[in-house]
Short mmCIF file of C-alpha atoms and ligand atoms in Angstrom, two decimals:
data_model
loop_
_atom_site.label_atom_id
_atom_site.label_comp_id
_atom_site.label_asym_id
_atom_site.label_seq_id
_atom_site.Cartn_x
_atom_site.Cartn_y
_atom_site.Cartn_z
CA MET A 111 10.36 27.43 -0.62
CA LYS A 112 10.61 27.11 3.15
CA THR A 113 9.26 23.78 4.41
CA ILE A 114 7.77 23.74 7.91
CA ILE A 115 8.61 20.46 9.68
CA VAL A 116 6.60 19.50 12.77
CA GLN A 117 6.41 16.43 14.97
CA ALA A 118 3.45 14.57 16.36
CA ASP A 119 3.66 13.44 19.96
CA ARG A 120 2.76 9.73 20.33
CA GLY A 121 0.51 9.82 17.28
CA VAL A 122 -1.17 13.13 18.20
CA LEU A 123 -0.58 16.44 16.46
CA CYS A 124 -1.13 19.63 18.49
CA GLU A 125 -3.99 21.98 17.58
CA ASP A 126 -1.66 24.70 16.27
CA ASP A 127 0.07 22.36 13.86
CA LEU A 128 -3.24 20.86 12.71
CA ASN A 129 -4.55 24.34 12.00
CA THR A 130 -1.40 25.31 10.13
CA ALA A 131 -1.70 22.18 7.96
CA ALA A 132 -5.41 22.83 7.30
CA ASN A 133 -4.76 26.46 6.37
CA ILE A 134 -2.04 25.48 3.93
CA LEU A 135 -4.25 22.85 2.29
CA ARG A 136 -7.28 25.14 2.13
CA SER A 137 -5.20 27.74 0.34
CA GLY A 138 -3.90 25.30 -2.27
CA GLY A 139 -0.57 24.33 -0.68
CA LEU A 140 1.12 20.97 -0.12
CA VAL A 141 1.41 19.08 3.18
CA ALA A 142 3.04 15.65 3.66
CA PHE A 143 1.41 13.61 6.40
CA PRO A 144 1.66 10.08 7.82
CA THR A 145 -0.84 7.34 7.03
CA GLU A 146 -0.83 3.71 8.16
CA THR A 147 0.44 2.58 4.73
CA VAL A 148 3.05 5.16 3.65
CA TYR A 149 3.39 8.95 3.96
CA GLY A 150 1.13 10.90 1.62
CA LEU A 151 1.69 14.25 -0.11
CA GLY A 152 -1.60 16.06 0.33
CA ALA A 153 -3.33 18.82 -1.63
CA ASP A 154 -6.95 19.92 -2.03
CA ALA A 155 -8.30 17.30 -4.45
CA LEU A 156 -11.03 19.59 -5.75
CA ASN A 157 -8.65 22.42 -6.58
CA HIS A 158 -7.13 22.03 -10.03
CA GLU A 159 -4.10 24.27 -9.29
CA ALA A 160 -3.36 22.49 -6.01
CA SER A 161 -3.31 19.03 -7.53
CA LYS A 162 -1.07 20.30 -10.35
CA ARG A 163 1.42 21.34 -7.66
CA ILE A 164 1.65 17.73 -6.46
CA TYR A 165 2.80 16.57 -9.90
CA LYS A 166 5.43 19.29 -10.01
CA ALA A 167 6.83 18.62 -6.52
CA LYS A 168 7.09 14.87 -7.12
CA GLY A 169 8.19 15.07 -10.75
CA ARG A 170 5.21 12.82 -11.46
CA PRO A 171 3.92 12.18 -15.01
CA SER A 172 0.63 14.06 -15.42
CA ASP A 173 -1.25 10.99 -16.67
CA ASN A 174 -0.77 9.22 -13.32
CA PRO A 175 -3.93 9.85 -11.27
CA LEU A 176 -4.05 10.67 -7.56
CA ILE A 177 -6.00 8.96 -4.78
CA VAL A 178 -8.60 11.20 -3.10
CA HIS A 179 -8.54 10.69 0.68
CA ILE A 180 -11.71 11.23 2.68
CA ALA A 181 -12.41 11.13 6.43
CA ASP A 182 -16.11 10.25 6.34
CA PRO A 183 -17.42 7.27 4.31
CA LYS A 184 -20.52 9.29 3.31
CA HIS A 185 -18.24 11.63 1.36
CA MET A 186 -17.68 8.88 -1.21
CA GLU A 187 -21.05 9.82 -2.72
CA ARG A 188 -20.04 13.47 -3.08
CA ILE A 189 -17.29 12.60 -5.57
CA ALA A 190 -18.39 9.29 -7.16
CA ARG A 191 -21.48 8.24 -9.11
CA ASP A 192 -23.08 4.87 -10.06
CA ILE A 193 -21.60 3.39 -6.88
CA PRO A 194 -22.23 -0.38 -6.86
CA ASP A 195 -23.39 -2.19 -3.71
CA LYS A 196 -20.06 -3.98 -3.59
CA ALA A 197 -18.32 -0.67 -2.97
CA PHE A 198 -20.58 0.15 -0.02
CA LYS A 199 -19.94 -3.33 1.40
CA LEU A 200 -16.17 -2.99 1.08
CA ALA A 201 -16.25 0.48 2.61
CA GLU A 202 -18.26 -0.84 5.53
CA VAL A 203 -15.79 -3.65 6.24
CA PHE A 204 -12.38 -2.14 5.36
CA TRP A 205 -12.67 1.60 5.98
CA PRO A 206 -10.93 3.23 7.69
CA GLY A 207 -8.01 1.25 6.33
CA PRO A 208 -5.60 0.39 3.49
CA LEU A 209 -8.19 -0.06 0.71
CA THR A 210 -8.59 2.25 -2.29
CA MET A 211 -11.61 1.90 -4.57
CA ILE A 212 -11.87 3.14 -8.16
CA LEU A 213 -15.33 4.49 -9.02
CA ASN A 214 -16.86 6.68 -11.73
CA LYS A 215 -16.18 10.29 -10.83
CA LYS A 216 -18.57 13.19 -10.45
CA ASP A 217 -17.85 16.46 -12.26
CA ILE A 218 -16.72 18.14 -9.05
CA VAL A 219 -13.42 16.19 -9.25
CA PRO A 220 -11.06 17.94 -11.68
CA PHE A 221 -9.36 15.92 -14.41
CA SER A 222 -6.01 17.13 -13.11
CA THR A 223 -6.63 15.01 -10.00
CA THR A 224 -7.64 11.91 -12.00
CA GLY A 225 -4.93 12.17 -14.65
CA GLY A 226 -7.60 12.80 -17.28
CA LEU A 227 -9.64 9.68 -16.37
CA SER A 228 -13.41 9.66 -15.81
CA THR A 229 -12.88 7.52 -12.69
CA VAL A 230 -11.62 8.52 -9.26
CA ALA A 231 -9.63 6.56 -6.66
CA ILE A 232 -10.95 6.96 -3.09
CA ARG A 233 -9.51 5.89 0.26
CA LEU A 234 -10.40 6.53 3.90
CA PRO A 235 -7.18 6.06 5.90
CA ALA A 236 -7.04 4.72 9.45
CA SER A 237 -4.34 7.08 10.72
CA GLY A 238 -5.77 9.57 13.22
CA ILE A 239 -3.52 12.41 12.07
CA ALA A 240 -4.51 11.81 8.44
CA LYS A 241 -8.21 11.83 9.30
CA ASP A 242 -7.91 15.03 11.36
CA ILE A 243 -6.06 16.79 8.57
CA ILE A 244 -8.52 15.67 5.90
CA SER A 245 -11.63 16.67 7.83
CA ARG A 246 -10.24 20.07 8.74
CA SER A 247 -9.17 20.81 5.18
CA GLY A 248 -12.42 20.48 3.31
CA GLY A 249 -12.71 16.68 3.35
CA PHE A 250 -11.13 15.76 -0.01
CA ILE A 251 -7.36 15.49 -0.02
CA ALA A 252 -5.46 14.10 -3.02
CA ALA A 253 -2.41 12.25 -1.72
CA PRO A 254 0.08 10.17 -3.65
CA SER A 255 2.99 8.66 -1.75
CA ALA A 256 5.23 11.53 -0.56
CA ASN A 257 8.36 10.54 -2.48
CA VAL A 258 10.06 11.93 -5.54
CA SER A 259 8.70 9.89 -8.49
CA GLY A 260 10.68 6.69 -8.99
CA LYS A 261 11.93 6.44 -5.38
CA PRO A 262 10.59 3.90 -2.89
CA SER A 263 7.51 5.18 -1.05
CA PRO A 264 8.35 6.88 2.27
CA THR A 265 7.58 4.97 5.46
CA ARG A 266 9.28 7.49 7.78
CA ALA A 267 9.34 11.27 7.93
CA GLU A 268 13.12 11.23 7.23
CA HIS A 269 12.37 9.76 3.80
CA VAL A 270 9.97 12.60 3.02
CA ILE A 271 12.40 15.19 4.38
CA ALA A 272 15.15 13.78 2.13
CA ASP A 273 12.95 13.87 -0.99
CA LEU A 274 10.75 16.96 -0.64
CA THR A 275 12.29 19.58 1.66
CA GLY A 276 12.21 22.92 -0.16
CA LYS A 277 9.55 21.69 -2.60
CA ILE A 278 6.47 21.60 -0.35
CA ASP A 279 4.97 23.75 2.42
CA MET A 280 4.89 21.37 5.37
CA ILE A 281 5.98 17.91 6.54
CA ILE A 282 4.34 16.22 9.53
CA ASP A 283 6.49 13.66 11.28
CA GLY A 284 4.23 10.98 12.76
CA GLY A 285 6.82 8.23 13.19
CA LYS A 286 7.04 5.01 11.23
CA SER A 287 4.15 3.89 9.02
CA THR A 288 2.82 0.72 10.59
CA LEU A 289 1.99 -1.22 7.39
CA GLY A 290 4.74 0.01 5.06
CA LEU A 291 3.16 -0.90 1.69
CA GLU A 292 0.65 1.22 -0.24
CA SER A 293 -3.07 0.43 -0.09
CA THR A 294 -4.75 -2.32 -2.07
CA ILE A 295 -6.48 -0.82 -5.12
CA VAL A 296 -9.68 -2.41 -6.39
CA ASP A 297 -11.46 -1.14 -9.48
CA LEU A 298 -15.25 -1.18 -9.09
CA SER A 299 -16.01 1.14 -11.98
CA SER A 300 -17.09 -1.71 -14.26
CA GLU A 301 -19.09 -4.95 -13.82
CA GLU A 302 -16.15 -7.10 -12.78
CA PRO A 303 -14.09 -5.99 -9.75
CA ILE A 304 -10.35 -6.08 -10.43
CA ILE A 305 -7.39 -5.68 -8.08
CA LEU A 306 -4.99 -3.21 -9.69
CA ARG A 307 -2.45 -3.15 -6.87
CA PRO A 308 -2.11 -5.81 -4.13
CA GLY A 309 -1.74 -4.60 -0.55
CA CYS A 310 -2.52 -5.44 3.06
CA ILE A 311 -6.21 -6.03 2.30
CA THR A 312 -5.70 -9.29 0.43
CA LYS A 313 -7.64 -10.85 -2.44
CA ALA A 314 -9.05 -13.45 -0.04
CA MET A 315 -10.25 -10.74 2.37
CA ILE A 316 -12.01 -8.89 -0.46
CA GLU A 317 -13.55 -12.10 -1.83
CA ASN A 318 -14.95 -12.86 1.61
CA VAL A 319 -17.06 -9.72 1.32
CA ILE A 320 -17.99 -9.41 -2.37
CA GLY A 321 -17.21 -12.76 -4.00
CA ASN A 322 -14.83 -13.32 -6.91
CA VAL A 323 -12.25 -10.70 -7.84
CA LYS A 324 -9.39 -10.96 -10.32
CA TYR A 325 -5.92 -9.45 -10.41
CA ASP A 326 -5.20 -7.09 -13.29
CA LYS A 327 -2.79 -8.81 -15.74
CA ALA A 328 -0.19 -6.19 -15.04
CA VAL A 329 0.07 -6.97 -11.31
CA PHE A 330 2.60 -9.75 -11.76
CA GLY A 331 3.47 -9.39 -15.42
CA LYS A 332 6.48 -7.62 -16.78
CA ILE A 333 5.24 -4.29 -18.06
CA LEU A 334 7.36 -3.89 -21.14
CA ASP A 335 5.04 -5.40 -23.68
CA GLU A 336 2.61 -3.01 -25.29
CA ASP A 337 -0.14 -5.60 -24.98
CA ILE A 338 -0.14 -5.48 -21.18
CA LYS A 339 -1.60 -2.07 -20.37
CA PRO A 340 -2.08 -1.75 -16.62
CA LYS A 341 -5.41 -0.26 -15.58
CA ALA A 342 -3.65 1.75 -12.86
CA PRO A 343 -1.47 4.09 -14.90
CA GLY A 344 1.04 4.26 -12.05
CA MET A 345 1.80 0.56 -12.34
CA LYS A 346 3.44 1.03 -15.73
CA TYR A 347 6.27 3.14 -14.42
CA ARG A 348 9.38 1.55 -12.97
CA HIS A 349 8.33 2.52 -9.47
CA TYR A 350 10.13 1.89 -6.22
CA ALA A 351 13.49 1.77 -7.88
CA PRO A 352 16.61 1.76 -5.71
CA GLU A 353 19.77 3.37 -7.14
CA GLY A 354 21.67 0.08 -7.21
CA CYS A 355 21.00 -2.89 -9.45
CA LEU A 356 18.64 -5.15 -7.49
CA THR A 357 18.39 -8.88 -8.24
CA ILE A 358 16.06 -11.36 -6.53
CA TYR A 359 17.32 -14.91 -5.93
CA GLU A 360 14.66 -17.57 -5.91
CA GLY A 361 14.77 -21.26 -5.03
CA ASN A 362 15.91 -23.50 -2.23
CA ILE A 363 17.15 -21.19 0.54
CA GLU A 364 20.54 -22.94 0.92
CA ASN A 365 21.17 -22.48 -2.80
CA VAL A 366 20.01 -18.87 -2.63
CA ILE A 367 22.45 -18.12 0.18
CA ALA A 368 25.31 -19.88 -1.65
CA GLU A 369 24.62 -17.97 -4.89
CA ILE A 370 24.33 -14.61 -3.17
CA ASN A 371 27.52 -15.26 -1.19
CA LYS A 372 29.38 -16.12 -4.40
CA LYS A 373 28.15 -12.99 -6.22
CA ALA A 374 28.70 -10.75 -3.21
CA LYS A 375 32.29 -11.96 -2.88
CA GLU A 376 33.00 -11.36 -6.58
CA ILE A 377 31.55 -7.88 -6.56
CA THR A 378 33.06 -6.83 -3.25
CA GLU A 379 36.46 -7.86 -4.60
CA GLU A 380 35.88 -5.56 -7.58
CA GLY A 381 35.66 -2.74 -5.03
CA LYS A 382 31.91 -2.25 -5.41
CA THR A 383 29.34 -1.84 -2.64
CA VAL A 384 26.93 -4.71 -2.06
CA GLY A 385 23.66 -4.77 -0.11
CA ILE A 386 21.92 -7.99 0.89
CA ILE A 387 18.24 -8.27 1.86
CA ALA A 388 18.01 -11.18 4.27
CA THR A 389 15.85 -12.47 7.12
CA GLU A 390 16.50 -13.17 10.81
CA GLU A 391 17.10 -16.84 10.02
CA THR A 392 19.66 -16.17 7.28
CA LYS A 393 21.41 -12.89 8.13
CA GLY A 394 24.28 -14.67 9.93
CA LEU A 395 25.01 -16.86 6.91
CA TYR A 396 26.36 -14.15 4.59
CA SER A 397 30.05 -13.28 4.61
CA TYR A 398 30.20 -10.20 2.33
CA GLY A 399 28.35 -6.95 1.82
CA ASN A 400 25.97 -4.92 3.98
CA ILE A 401 23.40 -7.32 5.33
CA LYS A 402 19.93 -6.14 6.40
CA SER A 403 17.29 -8.37 7.89
CA LEU A 404 13.60 -7.67 7.29
CA GLY A 405 12.64 -9.82 10.28
CA PRO A 406 11.63 -13.45 10.67
CA ARG A 407 10.79 -15.13 7.34
CA GLU A 408 7.28 -16.06 8.53
CA ASP A 409 6.51 -12.54 9.73
CA GLU A 410 5.06 -10.96 6.59
CA ASP A 411 3.95 -7.86 8.50
CA SER A 412 7.52 -7.11 9.49
CA ILE A 413 8.85 -7.77 5.96
CA ALA A 414 6.23 -5.43 4.46
CA ALA A 415 6.84 -2.73 7.06
CA GLY A 416 10.62 -2.69 6.56
CA LEU A 417 11.08 -3.25 2.83
CA TYR A 418 11.09 0.35 1.56
CA ALA A 419 13.29 1.63 4.39
CA VAL A 420 15.90 -1.03 3.58
CA LEU A 421 15.85 -0.06 -0.11
CA ARG A 422 16.41 3.56 0.90
CA ASP A 423 19.20 2.57 3.33
CA PHE A 424 20.98 0.95 0.41
CA ASP A 425 20.54 4.13 -1.63
CA ASP A 426 22.13 6.08 1.22
CA ILE A 427 25.27 3.94 1.15
CA HIS A 428 25.18 4.01 -2.68
CA ALA A 429 25.05 0.24 -3.00
CA ASP A 430 26.03 -0.69 -6.56
CA TYR A 431 24.38 -4.08 -6.33
CA ILE A 432 21.60 -5.37 -4.08
CA PHE A 433 20.80 -9.06 -3.75
CA SER A 434 17.54 -10.13 -2.18
CA GLU A 435 16.12 -13.41 -1.03
CA SER A 436 12.60 -13.97 -2.34
CA PHE A 437 9.56 -14.38 -0.15
CA ALA A 438 6.53 -16.68 -0.04
CA ARG A 439 3.61 -15.43 -2.13
CA GLY A 440 1.00 -16.07 0.53
CA ASP A 441 -1.59 -13.42 1.37
CA LEU A 442 0.49 -10.35 2.10
CA GLY A 443 3.38 -12.02 0.27
CA GLN A 444 1.66 -11.13 -3.03
CA ALA A 445 2.02 -7.44 -2.22
CA ILE A 446 5.59 -7.83 -0.96
CA MET A 447 6.72 -9.71 -4.08
CA ASN A 448 4.84 -7.29 -6.37
CA ARG A 449 6.86 -4.36 -4.95
CA LEU A 450 10.15 -6.27 -4.79
CA LEU A 451 9.82 -7.47 -8.40
CA LYS A 452 9.10 -3.94 -9.60
CA ALA A 453 12.04 -2.55 -7.67
CA ALA A 454 14.20 -5.22 -9.29
CA GLY A 455 12.87 -4.44 -12.76
CA TYR A 456 11.85 -8.15 -12.75
CA ARG A 457 15.46 -9.38 -12.51
CA VAL A 458 15.08 -12.83 -10.92
CA VAL A 459 17.78 -15.50 -10.79
CA LYS A 460 16.83 -19.13 -10.08
CA ALA A 461 19.29 -20.53 -7.57
O1 LIG B 65 -1.53 3.73 0.56
C1 LIG B 65 -1.70 4.51 -0.37
O2 LIG B 65 -2.54 4.29 -1.28
C2 LIG B 65 -0.86 5.78 -0.40
C3 LIG B 65 -1.25 6.63 0.82
C4 LIG B 65 -0.59 7.96 0.83
O3 LIG B 65 -2.64 6.71 0.91
N1 LIG B 65 -1.02 6.49 -1.64
C5 LIG B 65 -0.49 6.04 -2.80
O4 LIG B 65 -0.70 6.87 -3.88
O5 LIG B 65 0.14 5.00 -2.91
P1 LIG B 65 0.13 6.78 -5.26
O6 LIG B 65 -0.27 7.96 -6.02
O7 LIG B 65 1.56 6.63 -4.95
O8 LIG B 65 -0.45 5.53 -5.98
C6 LIG B 65 -1.74 5.61 -6.53
C7 LIG B 65 -1.93 4.55 -7.58
C8 LIG B 65 -1.18 4.84 -8.86
O9 LIG B 65 -0.63 3.63 -9.36
C9 LIG B 65 -2.29 5.36 -9.79
O10 LIG B 65 -2.02 5.12 -11.13
C10 LIG B 65 -3.49 4.57 -9.29
O11 LIG B 65 -3.32 4.54 -7.90
N2 LIG B 65 -4.77 5.27 -9.57
C11 LIG B 65 -5.22 6.43 -9.03
N3 LIG B 65 -6.40 6.78 -9.56
C12 LIG B 65 -6.73 5.83 -10.46
C13 LIG B 65 -7.82 5.62 -11.35
N4 LIG B 65 -8.82 6.49 -11.44
N5 LIG B 65 -7.81 4.51 -12.13
C14 LIG B 65 -6.80 3.63 -12.05
N6 LIG B 65 -5.73 3.77 -11.23
C15 LIG B 65 -5.69 4.85 -10.46
MG1 LIG B 66 3.51 6.22 -5.25
#
């Protein structure tokens, strides 16, 4: 398949390209587009055949449901039923933005979009290009992250181009995603709201609006045991996995640096390629391997925005081993560590 690749100019896509994208989506095709979190791979969410195409292009297991993206908050009621007040409140405060809500679905949403579930995930993104595309294409666009299943989510068009060229109809290059981690998912389909995936809208921010919420057990737990069944089916897969073996070093930062230096030396001397995930404060203190800084240690926004690109950079140089410092689990830190731990398959060494 020929993939059309177009570029936005300073966050704005020209009319012709918008129309091309809308025509493709309206006729059941696939278009990758930028959002403020990560790039999404869009298809008409109400068209069973179109959403099936997403699974095929990504190599995604068919039981892993898609998020339906809307451009008008009122459209939530067209696809969800029994919507609790809390959902309206959250929509009012956090939409457009990086929040996805799980609600009971209406019949109009095909089971192929929801992975067979009777609930539907809904998000109204902040990105102007995303909103334009959604509203011109019927208003309901299913969009998982636009990566091949198992790869880190794409935060730049180059990542999408590397993964999906030849497999989808169109890719829209809108520059770097500003947030860099996928949306927060909160399940409001039953009495008790539960965070299924942490993101830039933090637990504290949600609690400010609707009171107590819990994390799903699977958010920080190792998902090997049968007894921990994540409520978001996607959280059970070993997502975000780099090619190399990633280990997180935790503890006093001097000890972490010493341990990583020791390991990096050993492995470099075996002739293997080493990647190190560091920060501005520490990047000068490593003597071996390919060192990448995610920014100042206190700047969680920068760490979140750069994490996936660094993991992909290490794939590009075929790093055999990647060693990462760990990060504070403050507000956004919860989301950062959730993704890093998954990418590492929960390999953590105490230094
Ligand atoms: O920021 C984002 O959310 C990005 C952009 C493109 O909007 N999208 C994204 O989609 O991250 P995806 O498909 O990569 O992740 C969706 C997650 C999966 O873990 C899936 O299992 C979960 O949402 N999910 C979707 N529908 C669900 C439902 N009805 N119940 C529980 N979990 C659901
Ligand atoms: Mg994904």
